[in-house]
Short mmCIF file of C-alpha atoms and ligand atoms in Angstrom, two decimals:
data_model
loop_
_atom_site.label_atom_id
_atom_site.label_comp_id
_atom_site.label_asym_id
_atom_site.label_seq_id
_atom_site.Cartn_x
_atom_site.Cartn_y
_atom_site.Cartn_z
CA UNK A 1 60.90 24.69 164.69
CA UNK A 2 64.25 24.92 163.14
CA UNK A 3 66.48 22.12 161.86
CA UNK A 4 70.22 22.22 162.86
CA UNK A 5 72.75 19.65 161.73
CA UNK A 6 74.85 17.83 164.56
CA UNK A 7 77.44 15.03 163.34
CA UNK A 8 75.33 14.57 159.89
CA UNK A 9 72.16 14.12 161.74
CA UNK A 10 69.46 16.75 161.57
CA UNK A 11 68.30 18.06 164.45
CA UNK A 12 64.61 19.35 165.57
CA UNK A 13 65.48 22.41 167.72
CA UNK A 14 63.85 25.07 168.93
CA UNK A 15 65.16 28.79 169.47
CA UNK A 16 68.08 29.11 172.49
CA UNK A 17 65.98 31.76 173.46
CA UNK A 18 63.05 29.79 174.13
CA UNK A 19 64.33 26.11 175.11
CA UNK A 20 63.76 25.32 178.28
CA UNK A 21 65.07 21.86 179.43
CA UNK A 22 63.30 21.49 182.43
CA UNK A 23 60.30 22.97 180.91
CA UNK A 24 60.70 20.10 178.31
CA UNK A 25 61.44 17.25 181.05
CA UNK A 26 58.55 18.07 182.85
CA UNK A 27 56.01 17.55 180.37
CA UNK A 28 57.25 14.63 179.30
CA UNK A 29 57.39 13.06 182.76
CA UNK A 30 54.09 14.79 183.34
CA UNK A 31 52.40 12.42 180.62
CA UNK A 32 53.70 9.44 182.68
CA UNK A 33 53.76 7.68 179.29
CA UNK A 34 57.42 7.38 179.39
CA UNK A 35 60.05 7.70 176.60
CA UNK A 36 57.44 4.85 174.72
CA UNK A 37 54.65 7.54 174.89
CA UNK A 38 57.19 10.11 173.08
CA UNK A 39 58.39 7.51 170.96
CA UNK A 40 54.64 6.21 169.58
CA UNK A 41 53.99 9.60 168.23
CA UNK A 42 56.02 8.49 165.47
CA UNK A 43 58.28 11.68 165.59
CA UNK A 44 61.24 11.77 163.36
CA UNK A 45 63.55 13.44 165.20
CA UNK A 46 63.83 13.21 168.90
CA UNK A 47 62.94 15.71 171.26
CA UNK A 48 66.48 17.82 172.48
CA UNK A 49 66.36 16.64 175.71
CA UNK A 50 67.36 13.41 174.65
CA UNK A 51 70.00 15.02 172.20
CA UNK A 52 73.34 14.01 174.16
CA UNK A 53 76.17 17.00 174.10
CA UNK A 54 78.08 18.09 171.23
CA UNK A 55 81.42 17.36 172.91
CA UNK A 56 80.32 13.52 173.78
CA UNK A 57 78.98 12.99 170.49
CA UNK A 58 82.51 14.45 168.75
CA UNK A 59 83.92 11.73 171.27
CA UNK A 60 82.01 9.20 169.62
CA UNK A 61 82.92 10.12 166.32
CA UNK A 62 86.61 9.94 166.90
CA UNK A 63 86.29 6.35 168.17
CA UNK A 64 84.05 5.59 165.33
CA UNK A 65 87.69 6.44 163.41
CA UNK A 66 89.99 4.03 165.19
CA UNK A 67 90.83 1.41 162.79
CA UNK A 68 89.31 -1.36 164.38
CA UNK A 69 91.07 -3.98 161.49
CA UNK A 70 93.92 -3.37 164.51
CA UNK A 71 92.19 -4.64 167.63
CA UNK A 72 91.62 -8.05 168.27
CA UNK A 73 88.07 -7.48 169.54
CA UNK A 74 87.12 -10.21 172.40
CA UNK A 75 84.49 -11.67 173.69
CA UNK A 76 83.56 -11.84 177.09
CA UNK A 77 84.20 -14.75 179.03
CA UNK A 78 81.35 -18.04 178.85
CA UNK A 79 80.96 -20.04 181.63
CA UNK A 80 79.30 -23.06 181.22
CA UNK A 81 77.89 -24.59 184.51
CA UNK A 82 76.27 -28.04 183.13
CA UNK A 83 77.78 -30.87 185.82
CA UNK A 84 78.94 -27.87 188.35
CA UNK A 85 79.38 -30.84 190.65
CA UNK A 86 82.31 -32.73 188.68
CA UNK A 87 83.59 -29.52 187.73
CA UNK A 88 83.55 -27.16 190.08
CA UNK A 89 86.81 -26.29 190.79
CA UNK A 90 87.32 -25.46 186.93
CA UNK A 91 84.08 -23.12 186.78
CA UNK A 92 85.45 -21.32 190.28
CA UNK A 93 88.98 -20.58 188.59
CA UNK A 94 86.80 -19.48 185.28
CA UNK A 95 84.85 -16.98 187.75
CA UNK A 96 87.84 -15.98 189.22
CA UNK A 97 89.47 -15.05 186.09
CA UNK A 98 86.67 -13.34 184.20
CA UNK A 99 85.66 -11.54 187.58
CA UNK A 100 89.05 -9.78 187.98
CA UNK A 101 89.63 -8.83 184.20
CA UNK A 102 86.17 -7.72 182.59
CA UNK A 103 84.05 -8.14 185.17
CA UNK A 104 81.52 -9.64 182.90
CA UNK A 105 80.46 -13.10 181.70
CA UNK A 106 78.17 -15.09 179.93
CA UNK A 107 76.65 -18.27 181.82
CA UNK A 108 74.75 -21.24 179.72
CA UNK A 109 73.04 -24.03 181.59
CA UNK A 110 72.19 -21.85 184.40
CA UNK A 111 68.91 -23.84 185.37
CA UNK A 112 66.87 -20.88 184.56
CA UNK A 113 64.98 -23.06 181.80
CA UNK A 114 64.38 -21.19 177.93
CA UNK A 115 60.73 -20.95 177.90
CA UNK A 116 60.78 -18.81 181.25
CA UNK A 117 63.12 -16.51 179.92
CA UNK A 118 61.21 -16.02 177.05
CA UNK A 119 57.68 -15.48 179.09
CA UNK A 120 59.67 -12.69 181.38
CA UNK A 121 60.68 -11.11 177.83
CA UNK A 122 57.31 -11.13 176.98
CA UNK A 123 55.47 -10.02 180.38
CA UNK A 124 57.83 -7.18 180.56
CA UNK A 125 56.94 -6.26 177.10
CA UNK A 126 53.26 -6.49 177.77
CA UNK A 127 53.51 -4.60 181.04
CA UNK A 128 54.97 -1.70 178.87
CA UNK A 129 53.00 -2.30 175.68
CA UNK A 130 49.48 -2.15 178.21
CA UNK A 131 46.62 0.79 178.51
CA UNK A 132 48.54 3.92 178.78
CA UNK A 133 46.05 4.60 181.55
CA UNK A 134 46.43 1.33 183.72
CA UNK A 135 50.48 1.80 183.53
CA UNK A 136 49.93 5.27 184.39
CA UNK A 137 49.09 3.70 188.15
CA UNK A 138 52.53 2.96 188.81
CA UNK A 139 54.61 5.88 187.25
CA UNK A 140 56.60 7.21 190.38
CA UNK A 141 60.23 7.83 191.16
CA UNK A 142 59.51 7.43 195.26
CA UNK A 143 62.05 4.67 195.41
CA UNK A 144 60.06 3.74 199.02
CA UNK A 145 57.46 1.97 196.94
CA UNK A 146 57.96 -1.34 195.87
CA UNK A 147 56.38 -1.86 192.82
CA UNK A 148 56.80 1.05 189.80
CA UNK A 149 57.60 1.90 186.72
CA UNK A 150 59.88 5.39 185.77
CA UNK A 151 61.56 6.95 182.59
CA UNK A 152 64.84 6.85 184.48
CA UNK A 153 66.02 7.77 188.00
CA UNK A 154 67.58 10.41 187.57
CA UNK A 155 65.81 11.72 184.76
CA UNK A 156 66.14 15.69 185.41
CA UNK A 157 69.98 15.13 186.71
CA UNK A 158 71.64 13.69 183.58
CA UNK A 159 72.97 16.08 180.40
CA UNK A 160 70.65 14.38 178.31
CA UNK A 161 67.75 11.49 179.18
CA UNK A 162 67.42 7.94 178.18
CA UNK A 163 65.94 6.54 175.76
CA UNK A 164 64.49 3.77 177.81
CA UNK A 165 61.47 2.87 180.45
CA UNK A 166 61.93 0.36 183.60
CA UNK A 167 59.73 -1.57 185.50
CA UNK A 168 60.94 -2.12 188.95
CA UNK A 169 60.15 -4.69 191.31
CA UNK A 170 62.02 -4.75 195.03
CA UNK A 171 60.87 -8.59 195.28
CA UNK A 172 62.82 -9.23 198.48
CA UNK A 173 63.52 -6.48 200.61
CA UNK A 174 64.54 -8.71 202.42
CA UNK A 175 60.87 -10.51 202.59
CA UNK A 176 59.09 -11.38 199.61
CA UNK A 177 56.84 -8.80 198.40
CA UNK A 178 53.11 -9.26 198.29
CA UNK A 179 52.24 -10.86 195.14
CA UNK A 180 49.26 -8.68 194.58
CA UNK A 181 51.57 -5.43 194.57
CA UNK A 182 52.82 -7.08 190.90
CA UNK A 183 51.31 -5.50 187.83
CA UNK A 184 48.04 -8.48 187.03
CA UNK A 185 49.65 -8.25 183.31
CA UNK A 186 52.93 -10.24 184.45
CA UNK A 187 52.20 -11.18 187.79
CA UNK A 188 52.97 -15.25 187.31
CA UNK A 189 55.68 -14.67 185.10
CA UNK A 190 57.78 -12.16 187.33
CA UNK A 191 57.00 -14.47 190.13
CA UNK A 192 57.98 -17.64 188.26
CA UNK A 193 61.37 -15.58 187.03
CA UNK A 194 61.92 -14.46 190.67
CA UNK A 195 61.96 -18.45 191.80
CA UNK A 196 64.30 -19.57 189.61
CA UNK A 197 66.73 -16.26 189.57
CA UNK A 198 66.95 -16.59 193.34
CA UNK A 199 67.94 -20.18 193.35
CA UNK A 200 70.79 -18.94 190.48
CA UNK A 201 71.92 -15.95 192.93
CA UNK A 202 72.44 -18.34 195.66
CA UNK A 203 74.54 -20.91 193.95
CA UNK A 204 76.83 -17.53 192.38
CA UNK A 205 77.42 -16.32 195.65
CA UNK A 206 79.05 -19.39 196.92
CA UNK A 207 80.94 -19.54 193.69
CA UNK A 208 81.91 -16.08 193.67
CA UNK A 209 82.96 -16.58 197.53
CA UNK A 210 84.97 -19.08 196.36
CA UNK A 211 86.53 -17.88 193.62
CA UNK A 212 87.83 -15.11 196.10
CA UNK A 213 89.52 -17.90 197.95
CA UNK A 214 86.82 -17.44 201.22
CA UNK A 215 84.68 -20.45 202.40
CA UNK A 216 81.07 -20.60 200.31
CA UNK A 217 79.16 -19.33 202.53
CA UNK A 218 81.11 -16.26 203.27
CA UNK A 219 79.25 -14.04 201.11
CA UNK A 220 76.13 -15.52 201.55
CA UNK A 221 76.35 -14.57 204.72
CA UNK A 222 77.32 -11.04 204.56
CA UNK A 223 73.82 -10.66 203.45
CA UNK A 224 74.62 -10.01 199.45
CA UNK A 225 71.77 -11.99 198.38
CA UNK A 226 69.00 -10.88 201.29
CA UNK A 227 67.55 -7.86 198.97
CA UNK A 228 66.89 -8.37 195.02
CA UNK A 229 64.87 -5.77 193.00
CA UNK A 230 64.33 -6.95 188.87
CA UNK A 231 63.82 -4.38 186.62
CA UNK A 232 62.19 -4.87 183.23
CA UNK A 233 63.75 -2.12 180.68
CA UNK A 234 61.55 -1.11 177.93
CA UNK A 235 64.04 0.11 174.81
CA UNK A 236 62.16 1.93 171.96
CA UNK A 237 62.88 1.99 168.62
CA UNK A 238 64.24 5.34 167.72
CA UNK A 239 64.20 7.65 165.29
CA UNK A 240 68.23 8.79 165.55
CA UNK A 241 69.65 5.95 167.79
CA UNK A 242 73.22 8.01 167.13
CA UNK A 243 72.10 11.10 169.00
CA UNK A 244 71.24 9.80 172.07
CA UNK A 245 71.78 6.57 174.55
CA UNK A 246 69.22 3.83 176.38
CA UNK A 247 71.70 3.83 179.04
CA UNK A 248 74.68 5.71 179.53
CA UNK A 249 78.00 4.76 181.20
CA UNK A 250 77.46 3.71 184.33
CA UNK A 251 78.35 0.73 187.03
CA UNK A 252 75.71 -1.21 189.09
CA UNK A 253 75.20 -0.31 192.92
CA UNK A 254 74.50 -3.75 193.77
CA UNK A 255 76.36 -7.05 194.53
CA UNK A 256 75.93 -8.55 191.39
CA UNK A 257 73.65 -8.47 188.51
CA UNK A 258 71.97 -11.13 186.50
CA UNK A 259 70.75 -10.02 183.17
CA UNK A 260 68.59 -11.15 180.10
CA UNK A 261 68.38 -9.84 176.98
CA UNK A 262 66.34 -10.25 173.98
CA UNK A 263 68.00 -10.76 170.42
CA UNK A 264 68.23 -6.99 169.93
CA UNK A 265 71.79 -6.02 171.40
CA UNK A 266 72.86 -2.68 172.46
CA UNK A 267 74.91 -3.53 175.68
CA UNK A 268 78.33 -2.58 175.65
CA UNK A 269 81.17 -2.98 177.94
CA UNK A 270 84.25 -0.67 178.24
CA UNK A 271 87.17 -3.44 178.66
CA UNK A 272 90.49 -1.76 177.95
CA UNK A 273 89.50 1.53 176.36
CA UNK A 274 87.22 0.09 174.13
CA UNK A 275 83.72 -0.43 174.05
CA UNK A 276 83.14 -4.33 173.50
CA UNK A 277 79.16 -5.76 172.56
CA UNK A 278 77.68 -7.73 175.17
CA UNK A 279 76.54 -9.91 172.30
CA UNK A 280 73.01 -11.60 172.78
CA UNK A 281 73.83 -15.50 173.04
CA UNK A 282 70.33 -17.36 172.71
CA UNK A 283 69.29 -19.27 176.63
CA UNK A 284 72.36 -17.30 178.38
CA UNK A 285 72.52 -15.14 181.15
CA UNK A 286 74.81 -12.32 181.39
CA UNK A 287 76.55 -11.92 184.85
CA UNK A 288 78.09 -8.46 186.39
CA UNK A 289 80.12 -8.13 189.09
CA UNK A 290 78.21 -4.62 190.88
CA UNK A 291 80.55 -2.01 192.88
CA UNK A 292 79.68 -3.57 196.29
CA UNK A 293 81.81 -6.98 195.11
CA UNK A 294 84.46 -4.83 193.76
CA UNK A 295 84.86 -2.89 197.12
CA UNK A 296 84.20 -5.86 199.16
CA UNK A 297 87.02 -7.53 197.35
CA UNK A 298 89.21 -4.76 197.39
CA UNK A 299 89.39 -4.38 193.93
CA UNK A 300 90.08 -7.97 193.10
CA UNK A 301 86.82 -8.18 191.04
CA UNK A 302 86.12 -5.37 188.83
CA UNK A 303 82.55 -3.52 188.53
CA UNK A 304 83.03 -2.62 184.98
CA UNK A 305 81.76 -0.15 183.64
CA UNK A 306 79.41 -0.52 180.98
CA UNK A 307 75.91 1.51 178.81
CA UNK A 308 73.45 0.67 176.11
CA UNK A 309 73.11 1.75 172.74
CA UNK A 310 69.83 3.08 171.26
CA UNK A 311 68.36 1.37 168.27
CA UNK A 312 66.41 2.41 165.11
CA UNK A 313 64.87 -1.25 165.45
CA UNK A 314 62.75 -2.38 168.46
CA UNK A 315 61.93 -2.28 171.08
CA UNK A 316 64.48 -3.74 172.78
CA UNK A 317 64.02 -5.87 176.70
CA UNK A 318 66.12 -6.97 179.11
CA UNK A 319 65.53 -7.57 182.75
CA UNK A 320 68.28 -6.79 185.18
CA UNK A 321 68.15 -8.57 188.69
CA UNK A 322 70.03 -6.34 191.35
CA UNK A 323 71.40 -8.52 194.01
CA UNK A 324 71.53 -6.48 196.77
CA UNK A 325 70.13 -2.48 196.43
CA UNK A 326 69.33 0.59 197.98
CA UNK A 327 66.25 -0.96 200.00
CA UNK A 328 69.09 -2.35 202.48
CA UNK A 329 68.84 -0.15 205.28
CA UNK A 330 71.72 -2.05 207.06
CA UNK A 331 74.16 -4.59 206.38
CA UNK A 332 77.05 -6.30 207.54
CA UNK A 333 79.41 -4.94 205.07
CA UNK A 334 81.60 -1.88 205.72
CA UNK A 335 84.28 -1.75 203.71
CA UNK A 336 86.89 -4.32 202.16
CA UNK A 337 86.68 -7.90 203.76
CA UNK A 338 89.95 -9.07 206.16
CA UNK A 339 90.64 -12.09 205.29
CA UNK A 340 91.48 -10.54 201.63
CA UNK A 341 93.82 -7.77 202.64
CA UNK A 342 97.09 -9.45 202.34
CA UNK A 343 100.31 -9.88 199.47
CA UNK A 344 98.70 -12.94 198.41
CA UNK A 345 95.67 -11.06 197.07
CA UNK A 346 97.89 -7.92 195.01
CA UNK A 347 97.27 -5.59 198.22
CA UNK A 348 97.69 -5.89 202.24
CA UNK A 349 96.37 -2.58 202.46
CA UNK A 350 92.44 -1.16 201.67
CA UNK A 351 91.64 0.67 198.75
CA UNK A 352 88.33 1.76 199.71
CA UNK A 353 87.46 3.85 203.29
CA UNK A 354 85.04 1.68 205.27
CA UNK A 355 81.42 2.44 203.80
CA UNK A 356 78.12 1.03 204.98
CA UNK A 357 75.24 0.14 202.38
CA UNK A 358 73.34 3.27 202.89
CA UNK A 359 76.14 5.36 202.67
CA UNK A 360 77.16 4.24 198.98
CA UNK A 361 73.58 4.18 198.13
CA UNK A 362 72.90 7.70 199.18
CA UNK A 363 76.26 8.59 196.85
CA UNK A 364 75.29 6.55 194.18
CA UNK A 365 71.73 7.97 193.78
CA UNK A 366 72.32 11.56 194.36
CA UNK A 367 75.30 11.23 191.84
CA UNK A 368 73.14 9.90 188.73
CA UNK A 369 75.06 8.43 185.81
CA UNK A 370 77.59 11.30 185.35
CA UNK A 371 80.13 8.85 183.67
CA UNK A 372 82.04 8.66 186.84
CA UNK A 373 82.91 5.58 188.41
CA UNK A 374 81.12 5.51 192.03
CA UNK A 375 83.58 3.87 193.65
CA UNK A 376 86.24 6.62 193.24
CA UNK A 377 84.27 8.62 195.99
CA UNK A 378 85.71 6.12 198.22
CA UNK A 379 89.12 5.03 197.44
CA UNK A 380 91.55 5.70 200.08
C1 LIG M 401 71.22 -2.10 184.15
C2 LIG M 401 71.81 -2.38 182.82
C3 LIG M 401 71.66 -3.40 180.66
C4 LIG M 401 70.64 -3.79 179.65
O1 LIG M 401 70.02 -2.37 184.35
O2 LIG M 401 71.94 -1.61 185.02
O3 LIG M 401 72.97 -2.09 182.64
O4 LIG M 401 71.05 -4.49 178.72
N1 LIG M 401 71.07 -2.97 181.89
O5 LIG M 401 69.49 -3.38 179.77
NI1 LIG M 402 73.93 -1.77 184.53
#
C-alpha cells in the first residue's frame, strides 16, 4: 500500500493498476457488516471507495476560502406549535413562509414527547451496535421487503460511497406492517415512535394544505400520508471525515420528511449557495418539504436540497420518516394540483409534466444521488 496526499490528507491507495472499485464494493457489501463493520477495524485511513473525487474535494476547498465574516449565516426557520388552536393562523403563515424559501424548519412542541425521542435514538443505535451475525439477517437492497437494513441504495452507482448504514422500516404501506417483521432489539420503540410520528404527519398535512391556501384536508386526501417508511441512519465515527460524506447532496422522494437527530450535527442545507447547519436543537423535530410537495405545489414549496457531513466523533443517529415513498404503487397525484395554477400563486401555467408516483420513483432510484436535483427530469 502506498500513501498519496489529497488536500493535506494522506491517502491509503493502492496501485491504478490494480484498484478495482467494484472489486472493492463488493467485498465490503459482501461482509454485510456495513460501513460500521469497515469502520470497527479501527483503520486510519478509509478505504478509496469512500475517497470522494479530486475535483469535488478542490470544490470544497474553495468554499472553505469564502470569507464567511461576510455572510450573515441564518438559521432555519422554528416553528413553535404549543396552543396550535389559538394560533393557528400564525403557525400556517410561518409554514407558508419557511416552506417556499428554505424548505426546511425546526418544530418544538410537536407532541412527540422527549423521552421517546431519546428511546428511538437509542433502539436505532442498538439495532446497529447488535451481533454482527443477527443484523446480518436483514442486510438486503430488495426494496420489496419491508423490513432491512443496507450500506446505501445505491451503493455501486455513486462516485464514491457513504459513510453511513440505514435501517429501513416501510411501516405503512399503506397497512401497518406486522409487528413481528421489526428487528426484537427495537421492536416497542419503533412502534411507539411510529404512533406518535403518524399522529404529527397528519396534523402537518392539514397545515401544509393550508398554508398552500387549499382546504385541510386536501392533501390528506391525495393520499400523502397513506405510505411512511422510517429509516434509522447509523453515522460512524471516521477516520478522515474531510475525504468523504454520510450523505451526499441529494433531495427526498417523498412528501415530506420528519427527522431526528442526536446532538452530533452534520446536516447541512444548501439555502442560497451556501451550505447552512441544520443545527441539533434539543426535543425538536426537523421538517422537509420532499420533491412530491414541491411538484404538487408547482414549485411554491421548495424540496431543498440538502447532505450530511462525516464526523471524526460518533457515531452519529438520526431517523428520517418518509411520508409517502416508493412502496406507492398508485396514487392520486399526477402532476401540479389545479386549484394552484393561477397569477395569484407566481404561475398560471405548470412547471412540471404530469408524473404519477411510480414514475418519479423509478427516476429517482435509478438516478442515485448524482447531485442533480430530481425534479429537473420533469420540468416543462
Ligand atoms: C435522509 C436525510 C439526514 C440526516 O434520510 O434523507 O437527509 O440527518 N437524513 O440523517
Ligand atoms: Ni434527505
Amino acid at each position: 500500500m502506498e500513501k498519496a496526499y489529497i488536500n493535506g490528507e494522506k491517502l491509503a491507495v493502492q496501485e491504478e493498476s490494480c484498484y478495482d472499485r467494484m472489486k472493492e464494493l463488493k467485498a465490503i457489501d459482501d461482509t454485510k457488516a456495513g460501513v460500521k463493520g469497515v469502520a470497527d477495524t479501527g483503520l486510519l485511513y478509509i478505504p478509496r471507495v469512500f475517497v470522494r473525487p479530486p475535483e469535488e474535494l478542490a470544490e470544497e476547498e474553495k468554499l472553505l476560502l469564502v470569507d464567511k465574516s461576510e455572510i450573515h449565516e441564518p438559521m432555519i426557520p422554528m416553528i413553535d406549535l404549543e396552543e396550535m388552536e389559538n394560533r393557528r393562523k400564525e403557525i400556517v403563515n410561518e409554514i407558508r413562509l419557511a416552506s417556499e424559501s428554505w424548505g426546511f424548519f425546526q418544530l418544538l412542541n410537536h407532541g412527540i414527547p422527549e423521552t421517546v425521542m431519546d428511546k428511538m435514538i437509542k433502539g436505532v443505535a442498538n439495532f446497529h451496535e447488535q451481533d454482527t451475525e443477527v443484523k446480518k439477517q436483514f442486510y438486503s437492497r430488495d426494496f420489496t421487503r419491508k423490513v432491512m437494513y443496507q450500506t446505501s441504495f445505491d451503493w455501486f452507482q455513486t462516485k464514491s460511497a457513504k459513510w453511513k448504514d440505514t435501517l429501513i422500516c416501510s411501516m405503512l404501506s399503506p397497512d401497518l406492517l406486522d409487528p413481528r417483521e421489526l428487528p426484537d432489539i427495537c421492536r416497542d420503540i419503533i412502534l411507539k415512535y411510529t404512533e406518535h410520528v403518524r399522529i404529527l404527519g397528519d396534523t402537518l398535512i392539514e397545515l401544509l394544505s393550508e398554508a398552500l391556501g387549499l382546504e385541510k384536508d386536501h392533501l390528506k386526501d391525495m393520499d400523502c400520508t397513506k405510505s411512511l417508511r422510517v429509516l434509522g441512519h447509523y453515522y460512524p465515527a471516521c477516520p478522515q471525515p474531510k475525504l468523504t460524506m454520510g450523505a451526499h447532496k441529494h433531495t427526498d422522494p417523498d412528501f415530506f420528511t420528519l427527522l431526528l437527530q442526536d446532538n452530533i450535527g452534520g446536516l447541512q442545507i444548501l439555502y442560497q449557495n451556501h451550505w447552512i447547519d441544520v443545527k441539533p436543537i434539543p426535543g425538536a423535530i426537523v421538517v422537509n418539504i420532499g420533491d412530491l410537495i414541491q411538484l404538487m405545489s408547482n414549485a411554491k414549496f421548495k424540496s431543498a436540497e440538502h447532505r450530511v457531513l462525516a464526523n471524526q466523533v460518533g457515531p452519529r443517529l438520526s431517523v428520517a420518516s418518509f411520508f409517502g415513498t416508493a412502496a406507492m404503487k398508485s396514487s392520486k397525484i399526477n402532476g401540479p394540483i389545479k386549484e394552484l395554477l393561477s397569477d395569484e400563486y407566481g404561475k398560471d401555467q405548470p412547471v412540471y409534466k404530469n408524473v404519477t408516483v411510480p414514475e418519479y420513483m423509478k427516476h429517482y432510484y435509478s438516478k442515485g444521488s448524482d447531485g442533480v436535483h430530481a425534479l429537473s427530469h420533469f420540468e416543462l
